[in-house]
Short mmCIF file of C-alpha atoms in Angstrom, two decimals:
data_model
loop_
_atom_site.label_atom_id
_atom_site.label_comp_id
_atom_site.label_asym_id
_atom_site.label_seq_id
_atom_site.Cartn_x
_atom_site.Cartn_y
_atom_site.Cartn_z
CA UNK A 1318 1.62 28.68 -14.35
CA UNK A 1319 4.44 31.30 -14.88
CA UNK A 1320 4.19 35.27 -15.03
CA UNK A 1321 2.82 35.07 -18.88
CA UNK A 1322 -0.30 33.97 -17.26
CA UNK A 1323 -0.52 37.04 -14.95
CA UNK A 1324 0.72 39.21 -16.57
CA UNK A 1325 -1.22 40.60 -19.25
CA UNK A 1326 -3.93 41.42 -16.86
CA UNK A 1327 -1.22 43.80 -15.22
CA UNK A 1328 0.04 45.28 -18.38
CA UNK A 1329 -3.48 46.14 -19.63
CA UNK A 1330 -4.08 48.19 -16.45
CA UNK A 1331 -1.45 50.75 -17.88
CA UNK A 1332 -2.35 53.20 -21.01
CA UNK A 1333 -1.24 51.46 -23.77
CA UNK A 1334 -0.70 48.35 -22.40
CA UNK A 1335 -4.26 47.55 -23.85
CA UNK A 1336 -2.83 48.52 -27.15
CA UNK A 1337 0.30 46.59 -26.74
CA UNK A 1338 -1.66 43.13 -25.83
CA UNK A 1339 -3.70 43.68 -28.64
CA UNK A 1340 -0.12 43.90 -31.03
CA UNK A 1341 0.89 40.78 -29.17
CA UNK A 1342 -1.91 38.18 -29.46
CA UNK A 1343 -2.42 39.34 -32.98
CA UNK A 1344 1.32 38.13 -33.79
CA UNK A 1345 1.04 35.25 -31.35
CA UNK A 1346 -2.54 34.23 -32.79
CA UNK A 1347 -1.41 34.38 -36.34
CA UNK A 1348 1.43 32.23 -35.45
CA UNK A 1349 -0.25 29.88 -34.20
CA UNK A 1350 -3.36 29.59 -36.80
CA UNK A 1351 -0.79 30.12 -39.72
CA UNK A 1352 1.30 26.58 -39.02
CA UNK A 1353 -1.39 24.37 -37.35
CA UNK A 1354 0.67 20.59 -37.33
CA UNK A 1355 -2.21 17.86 -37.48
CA UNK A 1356 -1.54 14.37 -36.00
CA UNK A 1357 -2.76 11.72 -38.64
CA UNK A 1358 -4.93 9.65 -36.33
CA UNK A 1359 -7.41 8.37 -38.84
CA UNK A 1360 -9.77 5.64 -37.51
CA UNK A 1361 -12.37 4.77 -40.33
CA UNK A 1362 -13.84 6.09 -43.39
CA UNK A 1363 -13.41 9.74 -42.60
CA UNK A 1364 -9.99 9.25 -42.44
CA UNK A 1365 -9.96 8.73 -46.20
CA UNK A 1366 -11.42 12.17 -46.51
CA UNK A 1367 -8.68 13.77 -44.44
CA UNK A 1368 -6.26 11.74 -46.48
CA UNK A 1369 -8.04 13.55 -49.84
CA UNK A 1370 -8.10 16.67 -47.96
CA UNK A 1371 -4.83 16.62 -47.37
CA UNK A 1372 -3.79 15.60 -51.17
CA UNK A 1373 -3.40 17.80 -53.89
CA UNK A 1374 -6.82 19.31 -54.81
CA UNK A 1375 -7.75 20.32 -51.65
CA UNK A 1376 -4.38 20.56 -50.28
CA UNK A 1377 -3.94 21.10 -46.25
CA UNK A 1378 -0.10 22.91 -46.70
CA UNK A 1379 -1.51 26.15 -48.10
CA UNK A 1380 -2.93 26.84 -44.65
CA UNK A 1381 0.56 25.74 -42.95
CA UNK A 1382 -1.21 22.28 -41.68
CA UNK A 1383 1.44 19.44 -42.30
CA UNK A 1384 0.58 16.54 -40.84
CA UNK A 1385 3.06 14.73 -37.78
CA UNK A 1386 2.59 10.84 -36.69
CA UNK A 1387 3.76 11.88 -33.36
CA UNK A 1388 1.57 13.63 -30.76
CA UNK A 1389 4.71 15.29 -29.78
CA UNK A 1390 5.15 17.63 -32.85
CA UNK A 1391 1.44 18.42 -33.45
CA UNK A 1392 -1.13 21.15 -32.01
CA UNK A 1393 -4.30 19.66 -33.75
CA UNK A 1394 -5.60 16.06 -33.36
CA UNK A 1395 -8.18 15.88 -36.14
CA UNK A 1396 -10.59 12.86 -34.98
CA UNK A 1397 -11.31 11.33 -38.07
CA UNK A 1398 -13.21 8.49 -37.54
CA UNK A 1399 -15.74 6.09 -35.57
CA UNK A 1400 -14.38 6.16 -32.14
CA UNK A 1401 -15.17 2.98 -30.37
CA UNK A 1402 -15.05 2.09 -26.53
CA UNK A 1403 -11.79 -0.29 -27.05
CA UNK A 1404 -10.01 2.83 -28.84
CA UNK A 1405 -11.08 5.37 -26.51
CA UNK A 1406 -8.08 5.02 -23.69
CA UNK A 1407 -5.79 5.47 -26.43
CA UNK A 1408 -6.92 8.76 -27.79
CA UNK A 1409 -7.26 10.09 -24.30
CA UNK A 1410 -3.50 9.40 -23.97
CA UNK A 1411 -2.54 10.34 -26.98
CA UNK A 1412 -4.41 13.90 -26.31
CA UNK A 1413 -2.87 14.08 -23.36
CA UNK A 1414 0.56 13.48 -25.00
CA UNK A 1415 -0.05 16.68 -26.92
CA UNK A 1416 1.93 19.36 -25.36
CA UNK A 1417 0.17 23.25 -25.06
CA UNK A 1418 -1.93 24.94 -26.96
CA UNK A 1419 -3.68 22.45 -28.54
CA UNK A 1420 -7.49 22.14 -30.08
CA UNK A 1421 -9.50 18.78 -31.67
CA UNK A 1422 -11.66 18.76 -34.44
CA UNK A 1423 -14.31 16.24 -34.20
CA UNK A 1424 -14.59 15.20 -38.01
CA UNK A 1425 -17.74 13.49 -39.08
CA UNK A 1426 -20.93 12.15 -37.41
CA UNK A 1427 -19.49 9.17 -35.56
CA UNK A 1428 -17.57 11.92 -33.36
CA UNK A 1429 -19.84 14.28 -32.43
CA UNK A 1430 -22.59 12.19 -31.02
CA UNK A 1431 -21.84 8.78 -32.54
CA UNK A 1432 -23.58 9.18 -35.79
CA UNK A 1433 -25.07 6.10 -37.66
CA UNK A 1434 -24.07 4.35 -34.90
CA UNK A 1435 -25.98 6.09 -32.21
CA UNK A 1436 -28.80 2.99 -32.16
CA UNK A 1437 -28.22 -0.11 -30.82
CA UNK A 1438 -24.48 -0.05 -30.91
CA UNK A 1439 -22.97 -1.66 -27.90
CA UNK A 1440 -19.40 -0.83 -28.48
CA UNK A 1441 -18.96 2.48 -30.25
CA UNK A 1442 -18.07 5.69 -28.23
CA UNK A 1443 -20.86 8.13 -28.69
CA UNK A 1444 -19.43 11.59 -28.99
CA UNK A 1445 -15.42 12.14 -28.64
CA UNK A 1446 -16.04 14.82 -26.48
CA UNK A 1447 -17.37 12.49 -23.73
CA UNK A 1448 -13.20 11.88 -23.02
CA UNK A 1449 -11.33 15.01 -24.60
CA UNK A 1450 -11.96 18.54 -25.22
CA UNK A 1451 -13.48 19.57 -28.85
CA UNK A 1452 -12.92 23.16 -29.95
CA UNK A 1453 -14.40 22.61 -33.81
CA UNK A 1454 -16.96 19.97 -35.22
CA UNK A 1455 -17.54 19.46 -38.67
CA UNK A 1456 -20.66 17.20 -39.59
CA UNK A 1457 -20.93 15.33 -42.18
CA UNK A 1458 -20.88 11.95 -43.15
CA UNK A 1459 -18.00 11.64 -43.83
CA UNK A 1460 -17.80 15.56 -44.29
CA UNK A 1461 -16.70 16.53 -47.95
CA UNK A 1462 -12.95 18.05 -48.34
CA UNK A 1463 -14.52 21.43 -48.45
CA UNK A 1464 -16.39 21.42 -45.46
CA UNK A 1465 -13.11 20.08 -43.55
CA UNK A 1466 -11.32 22.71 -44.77
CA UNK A 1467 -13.97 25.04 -44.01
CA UNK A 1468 -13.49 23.61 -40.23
CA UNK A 1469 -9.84 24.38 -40.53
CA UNK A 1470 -10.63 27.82 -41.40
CA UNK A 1471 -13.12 28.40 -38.72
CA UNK A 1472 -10.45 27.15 -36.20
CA UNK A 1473 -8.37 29.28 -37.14
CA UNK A 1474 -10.82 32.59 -36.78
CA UNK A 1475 -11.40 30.73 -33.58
CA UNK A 1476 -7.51 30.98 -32.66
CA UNK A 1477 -7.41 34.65 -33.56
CA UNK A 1478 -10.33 35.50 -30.84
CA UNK A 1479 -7.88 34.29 -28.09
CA UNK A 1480 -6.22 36.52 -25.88
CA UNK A 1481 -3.34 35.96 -23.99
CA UNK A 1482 -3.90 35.21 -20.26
CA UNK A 1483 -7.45 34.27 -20.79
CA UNK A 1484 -8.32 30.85 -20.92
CA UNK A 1485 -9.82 29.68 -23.56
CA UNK A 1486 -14.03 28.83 -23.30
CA UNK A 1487 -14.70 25.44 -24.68
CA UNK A 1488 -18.38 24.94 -25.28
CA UNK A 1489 -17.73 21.73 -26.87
CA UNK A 1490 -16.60 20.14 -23.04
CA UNK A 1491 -19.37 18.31 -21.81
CA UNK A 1492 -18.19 15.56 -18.91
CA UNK A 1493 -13.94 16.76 -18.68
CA UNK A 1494 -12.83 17.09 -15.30
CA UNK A 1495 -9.40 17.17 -13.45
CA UNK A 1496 -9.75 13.70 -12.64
CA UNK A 1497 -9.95 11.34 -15.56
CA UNK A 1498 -13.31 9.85 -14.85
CA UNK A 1499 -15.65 11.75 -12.54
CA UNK A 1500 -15.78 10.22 -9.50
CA UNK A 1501 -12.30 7.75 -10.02
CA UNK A 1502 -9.00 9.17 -8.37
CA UNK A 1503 -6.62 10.91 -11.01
CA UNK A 1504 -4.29 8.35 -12.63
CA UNK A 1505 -0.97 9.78 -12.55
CA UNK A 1506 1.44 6.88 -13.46
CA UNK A 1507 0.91 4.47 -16.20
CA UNK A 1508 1.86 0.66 -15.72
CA UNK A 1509 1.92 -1.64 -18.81
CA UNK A 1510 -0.88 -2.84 -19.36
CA UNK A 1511 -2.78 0.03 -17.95
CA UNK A 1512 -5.20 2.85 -19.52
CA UNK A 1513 -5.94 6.39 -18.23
CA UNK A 1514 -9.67 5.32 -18.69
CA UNK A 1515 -10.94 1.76 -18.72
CA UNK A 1516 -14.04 1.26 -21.41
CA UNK A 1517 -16.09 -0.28 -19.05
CA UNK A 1518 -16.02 2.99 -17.15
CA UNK A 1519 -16.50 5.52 -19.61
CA UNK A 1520 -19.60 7.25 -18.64
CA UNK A 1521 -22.13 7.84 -20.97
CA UNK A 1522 -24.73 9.91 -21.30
CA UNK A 1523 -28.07 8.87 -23.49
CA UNK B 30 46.13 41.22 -40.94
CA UNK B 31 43.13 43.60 -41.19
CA UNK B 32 40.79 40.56 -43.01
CA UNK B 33 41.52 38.64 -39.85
CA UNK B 34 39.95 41.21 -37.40
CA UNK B 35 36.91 40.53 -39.55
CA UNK B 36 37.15 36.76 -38.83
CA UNK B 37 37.17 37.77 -35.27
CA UNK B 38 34.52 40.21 -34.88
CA UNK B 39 32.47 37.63 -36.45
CA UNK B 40 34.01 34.82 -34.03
CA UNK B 41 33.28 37.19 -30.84
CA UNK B 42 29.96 37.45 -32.21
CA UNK B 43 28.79 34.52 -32.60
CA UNK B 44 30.00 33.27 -29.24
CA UNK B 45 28.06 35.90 -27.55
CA UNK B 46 25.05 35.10 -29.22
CA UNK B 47 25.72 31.47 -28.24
CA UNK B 48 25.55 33.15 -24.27
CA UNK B 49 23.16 35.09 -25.55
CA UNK B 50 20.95 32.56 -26.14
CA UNK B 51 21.35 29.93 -23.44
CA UNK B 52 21.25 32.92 -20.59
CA UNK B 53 17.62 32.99 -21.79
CA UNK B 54 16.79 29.42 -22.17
CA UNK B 55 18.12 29.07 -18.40
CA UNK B 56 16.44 31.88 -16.42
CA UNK B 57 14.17 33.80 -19.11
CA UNK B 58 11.71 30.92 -20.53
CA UNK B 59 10.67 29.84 -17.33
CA UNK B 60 8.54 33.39 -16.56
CA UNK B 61 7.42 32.99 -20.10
CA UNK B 62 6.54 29.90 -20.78
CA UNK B 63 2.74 28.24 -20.42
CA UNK B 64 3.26 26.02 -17.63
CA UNK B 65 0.67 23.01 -17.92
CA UNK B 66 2.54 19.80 -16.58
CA UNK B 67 0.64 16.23 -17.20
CA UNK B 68 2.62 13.04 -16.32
CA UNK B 69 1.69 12.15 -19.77
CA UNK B 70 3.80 14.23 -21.76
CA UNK B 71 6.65 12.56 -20.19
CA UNK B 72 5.68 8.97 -20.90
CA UNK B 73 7.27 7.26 -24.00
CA UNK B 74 5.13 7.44 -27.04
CA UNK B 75 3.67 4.08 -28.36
CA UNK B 76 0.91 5.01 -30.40
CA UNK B 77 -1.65 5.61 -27.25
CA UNK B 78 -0.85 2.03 -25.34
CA UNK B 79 0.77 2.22 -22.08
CA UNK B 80 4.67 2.07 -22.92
CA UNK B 81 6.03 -1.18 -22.27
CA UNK B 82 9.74 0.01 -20.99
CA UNK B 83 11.89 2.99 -21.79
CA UNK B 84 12.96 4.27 -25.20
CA UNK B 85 16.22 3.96 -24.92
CA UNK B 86 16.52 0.35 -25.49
CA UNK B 87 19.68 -1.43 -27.45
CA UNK B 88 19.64 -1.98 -31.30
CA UNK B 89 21.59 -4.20 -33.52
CA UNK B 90 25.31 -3.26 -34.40
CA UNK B 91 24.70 -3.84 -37.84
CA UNK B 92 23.94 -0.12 -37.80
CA UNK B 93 26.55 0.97 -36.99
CA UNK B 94 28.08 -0.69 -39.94
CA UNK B 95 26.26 0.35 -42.36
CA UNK B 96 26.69 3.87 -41.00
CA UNK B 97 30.26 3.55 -41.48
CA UNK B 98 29.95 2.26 -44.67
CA UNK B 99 27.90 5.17 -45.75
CA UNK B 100 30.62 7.70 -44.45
CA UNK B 101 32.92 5.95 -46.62
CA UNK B 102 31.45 6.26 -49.61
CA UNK B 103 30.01 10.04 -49.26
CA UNK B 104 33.36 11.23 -48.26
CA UNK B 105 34.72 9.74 -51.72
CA UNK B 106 31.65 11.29 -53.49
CA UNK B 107 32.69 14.61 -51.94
CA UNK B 108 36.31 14.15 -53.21
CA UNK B 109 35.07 13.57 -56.65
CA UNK B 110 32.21 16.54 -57.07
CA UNK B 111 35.28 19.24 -57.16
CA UNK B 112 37.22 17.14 -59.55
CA UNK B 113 34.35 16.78 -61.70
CA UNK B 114 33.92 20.13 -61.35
CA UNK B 115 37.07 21.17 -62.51
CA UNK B 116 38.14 18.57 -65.31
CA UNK B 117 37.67 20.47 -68.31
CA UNK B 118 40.74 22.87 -66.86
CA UNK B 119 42.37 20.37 -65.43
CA UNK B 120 42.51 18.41 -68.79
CA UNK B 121 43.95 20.98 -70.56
CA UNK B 122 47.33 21.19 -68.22
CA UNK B 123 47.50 17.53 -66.85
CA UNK B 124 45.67 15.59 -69.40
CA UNK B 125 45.55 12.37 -69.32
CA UNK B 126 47.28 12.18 -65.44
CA UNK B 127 43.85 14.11 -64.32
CA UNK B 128 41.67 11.14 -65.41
CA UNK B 129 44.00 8.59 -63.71
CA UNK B 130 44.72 9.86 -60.48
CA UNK B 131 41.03 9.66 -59.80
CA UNK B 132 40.70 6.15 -61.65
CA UNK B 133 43.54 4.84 -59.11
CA UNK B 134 41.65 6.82 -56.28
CA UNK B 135 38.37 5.06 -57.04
CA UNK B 136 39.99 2.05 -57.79
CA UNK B 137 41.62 2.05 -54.00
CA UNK B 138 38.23 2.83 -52.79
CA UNK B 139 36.66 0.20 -54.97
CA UNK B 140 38.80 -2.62 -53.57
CA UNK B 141 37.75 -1.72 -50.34
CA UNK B 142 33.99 -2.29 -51.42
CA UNK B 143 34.96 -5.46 -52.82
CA UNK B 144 35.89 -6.26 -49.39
CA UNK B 145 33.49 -5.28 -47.55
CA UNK B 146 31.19 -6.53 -49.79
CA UNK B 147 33.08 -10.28 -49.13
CA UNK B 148 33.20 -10.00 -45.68
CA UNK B 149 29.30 -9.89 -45.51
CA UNK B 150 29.05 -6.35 -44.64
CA UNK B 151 26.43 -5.65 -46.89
CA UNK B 152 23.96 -8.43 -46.42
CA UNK B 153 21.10 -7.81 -44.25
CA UNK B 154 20.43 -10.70 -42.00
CA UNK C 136 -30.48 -35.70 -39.40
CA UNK C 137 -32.35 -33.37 -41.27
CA UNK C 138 -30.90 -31.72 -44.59
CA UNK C 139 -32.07 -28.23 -45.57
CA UNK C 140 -31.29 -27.20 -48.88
CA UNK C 141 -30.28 -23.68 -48.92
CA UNK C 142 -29.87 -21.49 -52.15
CA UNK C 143 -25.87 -21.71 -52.09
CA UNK C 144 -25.05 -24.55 -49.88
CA UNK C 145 -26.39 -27.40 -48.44
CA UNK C 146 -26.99 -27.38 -44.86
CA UNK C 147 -27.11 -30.24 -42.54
CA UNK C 148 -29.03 -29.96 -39.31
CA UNK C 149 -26.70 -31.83 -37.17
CA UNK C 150 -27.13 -32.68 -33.19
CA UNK C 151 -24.69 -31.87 -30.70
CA UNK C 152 -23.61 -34.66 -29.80
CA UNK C 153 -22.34 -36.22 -33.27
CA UNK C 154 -20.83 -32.87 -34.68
CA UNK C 155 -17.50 -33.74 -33.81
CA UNK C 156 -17.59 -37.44 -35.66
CA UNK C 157 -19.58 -35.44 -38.60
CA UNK C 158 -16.95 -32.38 -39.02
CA UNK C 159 -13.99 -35.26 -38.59
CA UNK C 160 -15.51 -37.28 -40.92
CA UNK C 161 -16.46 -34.60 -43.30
CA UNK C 162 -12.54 -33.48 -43.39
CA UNK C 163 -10.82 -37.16 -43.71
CA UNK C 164 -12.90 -38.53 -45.96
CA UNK C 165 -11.18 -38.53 -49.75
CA UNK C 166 -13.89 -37.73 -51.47
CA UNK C 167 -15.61 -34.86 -49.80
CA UNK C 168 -12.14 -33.60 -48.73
CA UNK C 169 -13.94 -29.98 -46.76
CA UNK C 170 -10.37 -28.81 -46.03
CA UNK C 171 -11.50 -25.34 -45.33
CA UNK C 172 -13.77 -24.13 -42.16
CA UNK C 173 -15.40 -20.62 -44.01
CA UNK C 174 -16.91 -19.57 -40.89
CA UNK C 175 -18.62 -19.96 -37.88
CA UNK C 176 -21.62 -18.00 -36.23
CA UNK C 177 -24.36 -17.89 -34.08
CA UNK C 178 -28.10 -16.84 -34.89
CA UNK C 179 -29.95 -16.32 -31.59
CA UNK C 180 -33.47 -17.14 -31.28
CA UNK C 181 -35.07 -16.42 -27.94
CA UNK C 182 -36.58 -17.63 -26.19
CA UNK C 183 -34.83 -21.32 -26.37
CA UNK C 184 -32.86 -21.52 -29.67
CA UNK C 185 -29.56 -20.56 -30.17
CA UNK C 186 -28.18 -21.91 -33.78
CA UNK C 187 -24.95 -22.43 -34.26
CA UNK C 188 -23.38 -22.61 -38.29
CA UNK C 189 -20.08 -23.94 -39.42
CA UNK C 190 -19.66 -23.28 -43.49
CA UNK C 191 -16.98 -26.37 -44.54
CA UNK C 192 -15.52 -26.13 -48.57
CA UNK C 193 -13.86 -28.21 -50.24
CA UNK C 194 -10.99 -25.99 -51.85
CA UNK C 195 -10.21 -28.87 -54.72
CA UNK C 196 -13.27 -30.16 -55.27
CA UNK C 197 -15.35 -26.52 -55.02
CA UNK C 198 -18.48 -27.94 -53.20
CA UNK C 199 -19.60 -26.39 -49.98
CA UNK C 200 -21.54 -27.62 -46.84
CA UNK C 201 -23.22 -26.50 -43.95
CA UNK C 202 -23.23 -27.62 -40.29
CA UNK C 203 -26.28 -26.19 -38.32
CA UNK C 204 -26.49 -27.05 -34.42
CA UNK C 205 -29.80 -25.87 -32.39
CA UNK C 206 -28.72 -25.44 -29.28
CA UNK C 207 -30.51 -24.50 -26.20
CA UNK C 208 -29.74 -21.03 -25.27
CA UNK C 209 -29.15 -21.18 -21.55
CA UNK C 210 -26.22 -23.64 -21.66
CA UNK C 211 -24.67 -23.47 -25.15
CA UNK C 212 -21.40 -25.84 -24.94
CA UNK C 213 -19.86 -27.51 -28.21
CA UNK C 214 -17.02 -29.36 -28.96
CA UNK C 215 -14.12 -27.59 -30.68
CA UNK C 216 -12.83 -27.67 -34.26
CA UNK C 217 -9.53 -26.04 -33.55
CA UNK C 218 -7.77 -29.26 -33.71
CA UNK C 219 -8.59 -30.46 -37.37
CA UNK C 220 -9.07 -26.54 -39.10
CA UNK C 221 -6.48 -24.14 -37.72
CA UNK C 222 -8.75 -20.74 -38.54
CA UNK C 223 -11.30 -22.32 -35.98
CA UNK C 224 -9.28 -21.13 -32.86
CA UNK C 225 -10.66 -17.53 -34.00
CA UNK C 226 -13.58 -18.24 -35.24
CA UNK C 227 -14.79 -20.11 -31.79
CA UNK C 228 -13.02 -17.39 -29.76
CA UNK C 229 -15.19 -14.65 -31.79
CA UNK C 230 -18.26 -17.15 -31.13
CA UNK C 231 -17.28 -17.37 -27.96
CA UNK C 232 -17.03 -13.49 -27.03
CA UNK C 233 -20.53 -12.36 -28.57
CA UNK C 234 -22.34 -15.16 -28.21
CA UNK C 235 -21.44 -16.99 -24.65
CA UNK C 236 -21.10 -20.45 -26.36
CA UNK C 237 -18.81 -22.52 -24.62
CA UNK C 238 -15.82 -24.81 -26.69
CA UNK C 239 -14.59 -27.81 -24.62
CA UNK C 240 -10.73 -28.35 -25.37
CA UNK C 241 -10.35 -25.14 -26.73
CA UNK C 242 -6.41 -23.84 -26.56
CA UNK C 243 -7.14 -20.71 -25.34
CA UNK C 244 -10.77 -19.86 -25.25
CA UNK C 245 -11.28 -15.64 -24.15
CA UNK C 246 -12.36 -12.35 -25.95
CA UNK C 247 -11.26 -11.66 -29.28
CA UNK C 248 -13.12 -8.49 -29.79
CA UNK C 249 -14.10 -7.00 -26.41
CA UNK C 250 -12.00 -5.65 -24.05
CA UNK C 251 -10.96 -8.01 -22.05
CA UNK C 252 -13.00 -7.16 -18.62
CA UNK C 253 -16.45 -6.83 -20.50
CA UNK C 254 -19.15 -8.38 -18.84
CA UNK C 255 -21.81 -10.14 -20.97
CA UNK C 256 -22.16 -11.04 -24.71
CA UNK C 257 -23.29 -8.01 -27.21
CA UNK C 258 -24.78 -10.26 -29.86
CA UNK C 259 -27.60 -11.90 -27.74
CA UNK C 260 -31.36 -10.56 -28.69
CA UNK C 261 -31.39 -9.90 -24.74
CA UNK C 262 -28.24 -7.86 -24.50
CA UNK C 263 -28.78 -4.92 -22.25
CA UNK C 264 -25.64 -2.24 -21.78
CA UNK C 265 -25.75 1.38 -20.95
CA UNK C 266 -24.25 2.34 -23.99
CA UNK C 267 -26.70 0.86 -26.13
CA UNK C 268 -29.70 3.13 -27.24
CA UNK C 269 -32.38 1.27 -28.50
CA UNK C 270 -34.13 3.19 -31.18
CA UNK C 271 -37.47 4.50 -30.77
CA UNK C 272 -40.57 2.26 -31.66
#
């Protein structure tokens, strides 16, 4: 963690240096909500309404969202998509892949608590939050363009409320710890072959 | 001599902006920067699977000659967007001399398509 | 052997032990020429029955069969097709990873679907896994 973390809780001890925090995360948080990159990671059917949302009549660009294919270049992983147990290790590397700040939108049902698939489904991952952070879900199934955009806009009010040196409070985190899986020791190198989380090990709650 | 010193003041400037510049990409950004280190973000990308081998791997020379190709032939399209530019003038004092220079310059350039084109250089196998 | 006669395709009940001689018949013979294996699949019927269908057409003559094999469910084991229809490696693999039925002289015989460490076989009536909720009665 360098000085940026520290220091804004020194500066705002100072008169003025309240105001002058203020003047900064407004221009930082606008920066960052104005030019959100999105990775395309589009798993099923909702993936065809992020593809729409993205297109013309509902177009993503006039908020500054342009979508990368590399988790490299992106801030936003939109999770469009039935996330199944097979799948999961990926997205959990590809997440981690993302470098800082970076926020998930849980698009459609299948993501936020496994939608029509919730029943008797042996294989599909109930929830994407059960392996990486969400900051914004959007129900629906699959959610219409306007209510994805309306998720894009709520993210970014939800980027304007942070404040430099203040972590960020994710509601949406339900099982995320240091460690990969609670309990497991923290993978730290990958060998081919191998998976940050293993499917069988995912836990799962009801 | 004088338009020169403007040339240099420019010059002079831009080098210390260069400094400029990498002085705080050496010793500034790291008290600035958010510091969140994950072995992850230094693996090779492949889609989410554990990477295989490095990125830097070897790739066919063909490449190569196809990039030179390509130099080639945008050097000769530079040469001929200023001509092109500036026929209609250059008609009225060469004439016809203004059309054939760049005939005979295309036509040398031409030839060496023809070659290349021979030798198998522009198949893709 | 018992024929059923189902609304798009005949179906022969055959026994296990003469399925092999049936399918190789069933693809050599000029006539009935079934050069194309449509599918095969399991129906599971505790608490004894497992039935096993192979869907054979003929793709110049048009007409369609069905092989049907009631197997018991504790030990299913079949002989496999992969020899004589080429798409049956998948099929029996797929067959094979939700269903537990064994092929003998299958090429490579693991999970197509699963990952490949997951224990037991989803499309049993008897499957139990954490991560399946079973809906409320």
């Amino acid at each position: 963690m360098g000085i940026i973390d520290g220091l804004p809780a020194h500066i705002e001890k100072f008169p003025g240096g309240g105001l002058l925090m203020t003047g900064v995360n407004y221009i930082l948080n606008e920066a960052k909500a104005s030019s959100m990159w999105y990775m395309l990671f589009g798993l099923a059917c909702c993936a065809i309404e992020l593809m729409a949302t993205g297109a013309s009549r509902y177009d993503f660009d006039r908020l500054g969202m342009i979508f990368r294919a590399t988790p490299r270049q992106t801030d936003l992983m939109i999770v469009a998509g039935t996330l199944t147990l097979k799948m999961a290790p990926r997205v959990k590397l590809l997440y981690d892949q993302m470098p800082e700040p970076k926020y998930v939108i849980a698009m459609g049902g299948c993501t936020i608590h496994g939608g029509p698939f919730y029943h008797d489904s042996y294989s599909v991952l109930k929830g994407v939050d059960k392996i990486i952070p969400v900051d914004i879900h959007v129900a629906g199934c699959p959610p219409r363009p306007e209510a994805l955009m309306n998720g894009c806009i709520q993210l970014q009010n939800l980027i304007r409320t942070e404040r430099l040196g203040h972590e960020r409070d994710r509601p949406g985190l339900r099982i995320i710890t240091p460690r990969q899986i609670p309990g497991q020791p923290p993978v730290n190198s990958l060998a081919p072959g191998g998976a940050l989380i293993r499917p069988n090990e995912i836990p799962i709650l009801g | 001599m004088q338009e020169y010193g403007y040339v240099g003041v420019f010059f002079v400037g831009g080098l210390l902006f260069v400094c400029f510049n990498l002085v705080l990409a050496a010793f500034v950004t790291r008290l600035i920067k958010a510091h969140r280190p994950h072995f992850a973000k230094n693996l090779t990308y492949e889609c989410g699977e554990a990477p295989q081998s490095e990125a830097w791997v070897q790739y066919n020379a063909r490449y190569y000659l196809f990039a030179m190709m390509f130099v080639l032939f945008d050097v000769e399209a530079a040469f001929l967007l200023p001509w092109a530019v500036g026929f209609q003038t250059m008609w009225l004092d060469l004439g016809w001399l203004a059309l054939i220079e760049m005939v005979i310059f295309l036509a040398i350039l031409g030839l060496g398509l023809v070659y290349a084109w021979r030798k198998g250089a522009l198949e893709w196998v | 052997m018992i024929v059923e006669d189902l609304s798009n395709a005949d179906c022969l009940v055959v026994p296990k032990e003469i399925y092999r001689q049936v399918a190789e018949f069933l693809k050599a013979d000029a006539e009935l020429d079934f050069d194309y294996l449509e599918f095969q699949t399991c129906a599971d019927h505790p608490p004894e029955n497992l039935n096993f269908v192979a869907y054979l057409r003929s793709l110049g003559k048009g007409h369609r069969v069905g092989l049907k094999i009631v197997m018991d469910r504790r030990h299913p084991a079949l002989p496999t097709l992969a020899d004589l229809w080429a798409n049956a490696d998948w099929n029996e693999r797929e067959v094979f990873d939700l269903f537990g039925v064994v092929f003998h002289n299958h090429p490579d015989l693991r999970r197509l679907m699963m990952p490949e460490d997951w224990i037991g076989h989803p499309l049993r009536k008897d499957y139990l896994h954490p991560n399946v909720v079973k809906r409320p009665d």
